[in-house]
Short mmCIF file of C-alpha atoms in Angstrom, two decimals:
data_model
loop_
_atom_site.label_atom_id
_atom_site.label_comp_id
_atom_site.label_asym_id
_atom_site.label_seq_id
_atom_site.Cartn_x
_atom_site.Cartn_y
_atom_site.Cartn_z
CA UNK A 1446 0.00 0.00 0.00
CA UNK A 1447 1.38 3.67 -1.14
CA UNK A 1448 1.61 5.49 2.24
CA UNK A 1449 2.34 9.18 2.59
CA UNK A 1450 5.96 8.64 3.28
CA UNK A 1451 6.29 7.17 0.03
CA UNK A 1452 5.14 10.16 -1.73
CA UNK A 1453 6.93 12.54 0.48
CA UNK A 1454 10.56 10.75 0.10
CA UNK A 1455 9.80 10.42 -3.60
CA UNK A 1456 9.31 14.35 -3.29
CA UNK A 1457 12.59 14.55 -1.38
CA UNK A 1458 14.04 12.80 -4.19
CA UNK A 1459 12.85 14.99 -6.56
CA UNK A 1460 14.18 18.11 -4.31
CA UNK A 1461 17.34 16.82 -3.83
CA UNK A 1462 17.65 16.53 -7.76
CA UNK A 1463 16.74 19.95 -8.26
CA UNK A 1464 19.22 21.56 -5.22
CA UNK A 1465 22.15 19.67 -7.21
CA UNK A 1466 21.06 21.02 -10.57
CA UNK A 1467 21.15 24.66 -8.70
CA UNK A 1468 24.52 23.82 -7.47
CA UNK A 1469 25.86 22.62 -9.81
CA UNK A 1470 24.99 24.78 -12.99
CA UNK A 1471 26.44 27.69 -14.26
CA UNK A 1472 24.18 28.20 -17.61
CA UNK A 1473 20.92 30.84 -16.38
CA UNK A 1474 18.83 28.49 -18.50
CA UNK A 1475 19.48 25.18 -16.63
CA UNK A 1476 19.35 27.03 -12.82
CA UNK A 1477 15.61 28.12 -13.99
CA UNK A 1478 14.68 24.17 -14.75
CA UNK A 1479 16.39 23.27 -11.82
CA UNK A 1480 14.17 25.45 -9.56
CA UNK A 1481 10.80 24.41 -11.69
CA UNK A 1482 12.44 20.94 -10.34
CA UNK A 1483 12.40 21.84 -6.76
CA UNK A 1484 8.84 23.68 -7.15
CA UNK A 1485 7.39 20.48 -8.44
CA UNK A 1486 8.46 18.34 -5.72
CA UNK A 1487 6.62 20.53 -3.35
CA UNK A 1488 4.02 20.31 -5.17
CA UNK A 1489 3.91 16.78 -5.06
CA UNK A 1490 4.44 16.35 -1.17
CA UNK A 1491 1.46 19.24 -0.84
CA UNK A 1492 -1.22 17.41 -2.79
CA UNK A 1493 -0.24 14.13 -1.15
CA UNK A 1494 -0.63 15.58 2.54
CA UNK A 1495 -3.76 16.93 0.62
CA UNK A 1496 -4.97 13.62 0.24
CA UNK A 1497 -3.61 11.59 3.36
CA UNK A 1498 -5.66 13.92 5.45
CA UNK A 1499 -8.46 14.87 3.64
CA UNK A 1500 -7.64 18.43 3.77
CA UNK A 1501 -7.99 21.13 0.78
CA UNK A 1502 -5.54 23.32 2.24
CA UNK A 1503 -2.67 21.36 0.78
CA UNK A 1504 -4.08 21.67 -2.91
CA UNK A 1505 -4.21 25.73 -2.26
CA UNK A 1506 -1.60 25.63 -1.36
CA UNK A 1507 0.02 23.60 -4.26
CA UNK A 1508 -2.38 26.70 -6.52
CA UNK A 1509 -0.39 29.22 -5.57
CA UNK A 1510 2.48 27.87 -5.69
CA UNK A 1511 1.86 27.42 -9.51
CA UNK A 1512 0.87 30.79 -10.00
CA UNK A 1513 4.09 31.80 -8.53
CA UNK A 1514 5.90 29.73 -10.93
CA UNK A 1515 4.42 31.04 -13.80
CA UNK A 1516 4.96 34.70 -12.86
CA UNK A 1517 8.46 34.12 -12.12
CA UNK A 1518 9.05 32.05 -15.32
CA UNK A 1519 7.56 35.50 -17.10
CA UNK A 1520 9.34 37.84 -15.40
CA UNK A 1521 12.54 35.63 -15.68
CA UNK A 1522 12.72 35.09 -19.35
CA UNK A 1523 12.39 38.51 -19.94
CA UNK A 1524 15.41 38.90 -17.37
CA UNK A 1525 17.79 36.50 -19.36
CA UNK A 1526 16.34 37.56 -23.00
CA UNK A 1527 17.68 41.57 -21.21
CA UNK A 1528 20.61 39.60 -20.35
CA UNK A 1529 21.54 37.93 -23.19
CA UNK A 1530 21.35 40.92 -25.93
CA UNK A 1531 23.38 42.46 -23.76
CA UNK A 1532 26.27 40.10 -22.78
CA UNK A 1533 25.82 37.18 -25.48
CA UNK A 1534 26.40 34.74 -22.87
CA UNK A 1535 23.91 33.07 -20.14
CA UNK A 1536 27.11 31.89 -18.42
CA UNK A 1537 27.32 32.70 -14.86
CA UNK A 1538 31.11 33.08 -15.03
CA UNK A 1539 30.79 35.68 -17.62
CA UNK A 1540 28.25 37.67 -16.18
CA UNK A 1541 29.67 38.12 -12.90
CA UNK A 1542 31.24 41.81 -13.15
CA UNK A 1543 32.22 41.87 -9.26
CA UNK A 1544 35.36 40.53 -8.88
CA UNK A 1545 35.37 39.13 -5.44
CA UNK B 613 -2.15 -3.26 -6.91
CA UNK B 614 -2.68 -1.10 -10.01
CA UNK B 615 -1.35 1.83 -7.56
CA UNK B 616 1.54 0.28 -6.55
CA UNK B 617 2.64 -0.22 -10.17
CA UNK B 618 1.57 3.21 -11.10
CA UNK B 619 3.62 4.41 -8.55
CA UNK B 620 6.64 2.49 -8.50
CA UNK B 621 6.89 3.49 -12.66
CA UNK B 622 5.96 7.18 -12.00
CA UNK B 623 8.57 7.52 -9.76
CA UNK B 624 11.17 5.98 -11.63
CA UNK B 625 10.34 7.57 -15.21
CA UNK B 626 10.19 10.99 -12.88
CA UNK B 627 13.65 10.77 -11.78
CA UNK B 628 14.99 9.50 -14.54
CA UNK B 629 13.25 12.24 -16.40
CA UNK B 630 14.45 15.16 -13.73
CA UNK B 631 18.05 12.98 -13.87
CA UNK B 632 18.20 13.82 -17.52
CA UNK B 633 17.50 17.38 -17.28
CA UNK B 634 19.85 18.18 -14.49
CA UNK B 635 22.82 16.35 -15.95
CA UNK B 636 22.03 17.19 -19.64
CA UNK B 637 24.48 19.72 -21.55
CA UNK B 638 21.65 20.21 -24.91
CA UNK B 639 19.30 22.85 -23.42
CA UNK B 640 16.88 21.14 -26.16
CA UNK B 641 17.04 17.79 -24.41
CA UNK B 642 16.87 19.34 -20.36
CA UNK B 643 13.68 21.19 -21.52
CA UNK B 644 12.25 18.11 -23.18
CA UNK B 645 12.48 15.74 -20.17
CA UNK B 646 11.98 18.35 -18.05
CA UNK B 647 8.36 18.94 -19.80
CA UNK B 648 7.87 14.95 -20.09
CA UNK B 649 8.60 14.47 -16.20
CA UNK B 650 5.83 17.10 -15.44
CA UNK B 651 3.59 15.23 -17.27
CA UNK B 652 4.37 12.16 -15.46
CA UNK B 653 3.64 14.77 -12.04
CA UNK B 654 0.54 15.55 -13.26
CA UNK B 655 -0.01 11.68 -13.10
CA UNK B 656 0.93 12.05 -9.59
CA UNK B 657 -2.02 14.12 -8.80
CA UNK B 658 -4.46 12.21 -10.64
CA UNK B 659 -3.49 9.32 -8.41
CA UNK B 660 -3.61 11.44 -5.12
CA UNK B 661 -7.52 12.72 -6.11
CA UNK B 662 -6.33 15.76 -7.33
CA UNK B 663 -7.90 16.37 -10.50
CA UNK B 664 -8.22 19.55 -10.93
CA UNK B 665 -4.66 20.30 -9.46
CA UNK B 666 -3.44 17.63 -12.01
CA UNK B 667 -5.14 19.41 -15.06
CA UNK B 668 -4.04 22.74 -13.62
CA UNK B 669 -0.20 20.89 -14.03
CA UNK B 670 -1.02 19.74 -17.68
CA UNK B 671 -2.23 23.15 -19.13
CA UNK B 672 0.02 25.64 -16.92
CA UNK B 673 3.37 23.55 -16.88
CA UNK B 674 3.46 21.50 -19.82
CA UNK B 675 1.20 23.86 -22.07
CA UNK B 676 2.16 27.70 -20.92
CA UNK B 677 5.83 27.05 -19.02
CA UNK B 678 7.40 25.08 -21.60
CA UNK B 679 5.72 26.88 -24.10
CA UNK B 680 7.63 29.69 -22.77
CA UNK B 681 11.04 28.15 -22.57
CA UNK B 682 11.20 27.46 -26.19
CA UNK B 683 9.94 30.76 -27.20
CA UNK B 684 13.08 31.98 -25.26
CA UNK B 685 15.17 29.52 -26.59
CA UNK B 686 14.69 31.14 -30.21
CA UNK B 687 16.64 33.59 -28.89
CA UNK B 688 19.43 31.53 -27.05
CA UNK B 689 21.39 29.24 -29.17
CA UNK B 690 19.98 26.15 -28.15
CA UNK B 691 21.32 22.85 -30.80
CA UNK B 692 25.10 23.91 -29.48
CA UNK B 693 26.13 22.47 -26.34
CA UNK B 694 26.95 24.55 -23.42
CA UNK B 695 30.47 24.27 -22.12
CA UNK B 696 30.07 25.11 -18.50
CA UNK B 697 33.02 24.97 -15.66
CA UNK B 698 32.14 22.20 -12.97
CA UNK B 699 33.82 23.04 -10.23
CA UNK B 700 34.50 19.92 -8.10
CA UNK B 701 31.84 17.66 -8.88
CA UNK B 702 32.22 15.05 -6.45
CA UNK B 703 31.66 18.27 -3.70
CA UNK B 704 28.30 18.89 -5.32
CA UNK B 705 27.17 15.06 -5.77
CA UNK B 706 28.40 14.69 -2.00
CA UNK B 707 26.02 17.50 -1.05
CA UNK B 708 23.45 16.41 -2.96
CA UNK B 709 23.44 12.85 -1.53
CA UNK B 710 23.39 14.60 1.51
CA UNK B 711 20.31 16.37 1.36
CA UNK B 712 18.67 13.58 -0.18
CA UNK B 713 19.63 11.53 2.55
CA UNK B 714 18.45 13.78 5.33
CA UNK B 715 15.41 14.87 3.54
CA UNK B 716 14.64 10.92 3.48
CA UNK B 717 15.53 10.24 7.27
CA UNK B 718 13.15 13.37 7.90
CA UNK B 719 10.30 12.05 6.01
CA UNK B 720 10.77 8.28 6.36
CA UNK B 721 10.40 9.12 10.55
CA UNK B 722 6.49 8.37 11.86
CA UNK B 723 4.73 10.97 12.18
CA UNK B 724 2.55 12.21 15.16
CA UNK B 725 -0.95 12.76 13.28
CA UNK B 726 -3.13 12.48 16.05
CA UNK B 727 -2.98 16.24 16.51
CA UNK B 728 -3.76 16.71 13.03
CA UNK B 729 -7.12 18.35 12.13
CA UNK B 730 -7.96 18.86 8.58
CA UNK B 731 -8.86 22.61 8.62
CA UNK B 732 -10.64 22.31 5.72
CA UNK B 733 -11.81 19.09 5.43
CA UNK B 734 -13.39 17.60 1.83
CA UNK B 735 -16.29 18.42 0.94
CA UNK B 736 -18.04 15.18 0.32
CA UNK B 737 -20.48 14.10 -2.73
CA UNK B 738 -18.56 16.89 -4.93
CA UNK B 739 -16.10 16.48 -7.22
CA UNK B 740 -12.60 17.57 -6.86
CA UNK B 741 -12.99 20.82 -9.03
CA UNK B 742 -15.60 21.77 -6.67
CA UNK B 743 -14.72 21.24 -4.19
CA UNK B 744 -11.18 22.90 -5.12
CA UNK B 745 -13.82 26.07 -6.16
CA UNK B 746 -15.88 26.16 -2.73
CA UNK B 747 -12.76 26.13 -0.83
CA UNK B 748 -10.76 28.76 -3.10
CA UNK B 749 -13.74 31.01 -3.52
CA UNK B 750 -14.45 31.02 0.27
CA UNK B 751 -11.52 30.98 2.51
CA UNK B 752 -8.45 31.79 -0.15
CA UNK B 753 -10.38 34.22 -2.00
CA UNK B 754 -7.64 37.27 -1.05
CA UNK B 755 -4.84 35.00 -2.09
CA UNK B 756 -6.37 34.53 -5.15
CA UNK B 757 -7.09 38.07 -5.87
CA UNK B 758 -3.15 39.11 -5.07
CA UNK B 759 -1.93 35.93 -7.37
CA UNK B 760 -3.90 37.93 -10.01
CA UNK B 761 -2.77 41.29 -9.80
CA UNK B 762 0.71 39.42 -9.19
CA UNK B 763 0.12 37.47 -12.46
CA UNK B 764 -0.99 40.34 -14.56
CA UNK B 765 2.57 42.19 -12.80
CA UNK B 766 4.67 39.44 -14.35
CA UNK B 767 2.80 39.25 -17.88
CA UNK B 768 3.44 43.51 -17.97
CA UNK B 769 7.05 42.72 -16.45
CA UNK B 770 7.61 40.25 -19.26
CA UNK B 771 6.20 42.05 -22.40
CA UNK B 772 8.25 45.43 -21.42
CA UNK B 773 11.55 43.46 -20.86
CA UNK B 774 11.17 41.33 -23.70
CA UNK B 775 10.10 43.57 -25.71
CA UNK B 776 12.30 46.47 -25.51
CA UNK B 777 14.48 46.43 -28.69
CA UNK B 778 12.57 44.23 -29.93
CA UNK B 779 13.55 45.07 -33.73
CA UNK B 780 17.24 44.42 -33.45
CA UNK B 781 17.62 40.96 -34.65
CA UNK B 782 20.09 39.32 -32.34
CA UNK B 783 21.19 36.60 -35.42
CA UNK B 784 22.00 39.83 -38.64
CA UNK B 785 23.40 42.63 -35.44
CA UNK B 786 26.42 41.24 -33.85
CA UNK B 787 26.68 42.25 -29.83
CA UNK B 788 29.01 45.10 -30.67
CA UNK B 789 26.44 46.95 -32.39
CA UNK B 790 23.63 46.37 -29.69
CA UNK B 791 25.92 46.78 -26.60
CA UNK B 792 27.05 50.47 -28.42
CA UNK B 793 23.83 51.50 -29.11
CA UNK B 794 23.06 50.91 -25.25
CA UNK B 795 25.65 52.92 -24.06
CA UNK B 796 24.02 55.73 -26.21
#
């Protein structure tokens, strides 16, 4: 029987997957899939705590978090198509202009 | 039985999927597992007895997000591969693992739920999308307002940066001339 823990260490799975993709990338491009990655996952362990206890609140929550997604995907393409007209590059070693 | 199955593949195509589009150096081929694993998310949902939430996934994700991304990859070079630096790989795996492992230990542990109240609890002899709509348009109505204005932000954020030179091709103007002009 498919318990909540399953669903919730399949979404820690899925976050963990996601936190090395933000690590670990340096393209702009990739760190945005790797944070629709993480999103996703808490989707997943939101609609299945949804479920296990027969409680909306979860899928609201798991609403909103959507919306959020899709305003930042918006505002963020616009961000790296601003970026890359002016640079050329969506390299994260390129555009880094403080030298610290 | 059918759930188990469902859930065991899920899970595995899922990671596989996510896997893929972590490790992947084609942009092309991160964005198309990365749209073919939310599909198999949306399955989640359906399984959970989250409809609505699970068509939500299917039109937003899959149909507007991705959509997205490969309108903005006409105006990245997206068939070359993308040389990035790794910096110490084995650090970042090691981390990783890490998190993966505690986030397990955290959610494999029993929980407590006898304190647990559903706050608001299903509304039976409804569907899901109903009952999604008599919760949303009740008790998250504010919420839902702000994600609107917040939404309708992010579409007038998006058109005004994306749009702003936009009749400069990117592919006939080399940088030079774009970068001067901005500087003018």
């Amino acid at each position: 029987m498919i318990g909540l823990s399953h669903y919730l260490i399949l979404s820690g799975l899925l976050f963990a997957i996601g936190f090395v993709g933000v690590i670990r990338r340096r393209n702009l491009l990739m760190l945005f899939f790797a944070t629709e990655i993480m999103l996703n996952s808490a989707n997943i362990a939101f609609a299945a705590a949804s479920y296990y206890y027969h409680d909306l609140t979860g899928q609201m929550f798991a609403f909103f978090i959507i919306a959020v997604a899709a305003s930042e995907v918006a505002v963020g393409l616009g961000l790296l198509i601003v970026l890359y007209k002016k640079f050329g590059t969506l390299d994260l070693d390129d555009l880094a202009s403080m030298k610290g | 039985m059918y759930e188990q199955i469902a859930f065991y593949l899920f899970s595995v195509l899922t990671i596989g999927l996510f896997l893929v589009t972590v490790l992947s150096k084609n942009i092309l081929y991160a964005m198309t597992s990365l749209a073919a694993g939310m599909v198999l998310i949306s399955g989640f949902f359906f399984m959970l007895g989250a409809d609505f939430l699970g068509v939500v996934q299917l039109i937003v994700y899959v149909g507007a997000v991705m959509a997205l991304y490969a309108f903005a990859m006409m105006f990245f070079d997206a068939t070359r591969d993308i040389k990035e630096k790794t910096t110490n790989d084995a650090l970042v795996f090691f981390l990783g693992g890490m998190v993966a492992l505690m986030l397990v230990i955290i959610f494999a542990a029993p929980v407590f739920s006898e304190n647990i109240q559903a706050m608001y609890p299903v509304v039976e002899g409804v569907g899901n999308a109903q009952a999604v709509g008599l919760v949303l348009f009740t008790k998250y109505l504010v919420p839902f307002e702000v994600a609107a204005v917040m939404l309708l932000v992010a579409m007038i954020a998006g058109i005004i940066l994306a749009g702003k030179k936009m009749d400069h091709s990117l592919t006939t103007n080399d940088d030079k001339v774009i970068s001067q002009e901005d500087t003018k």
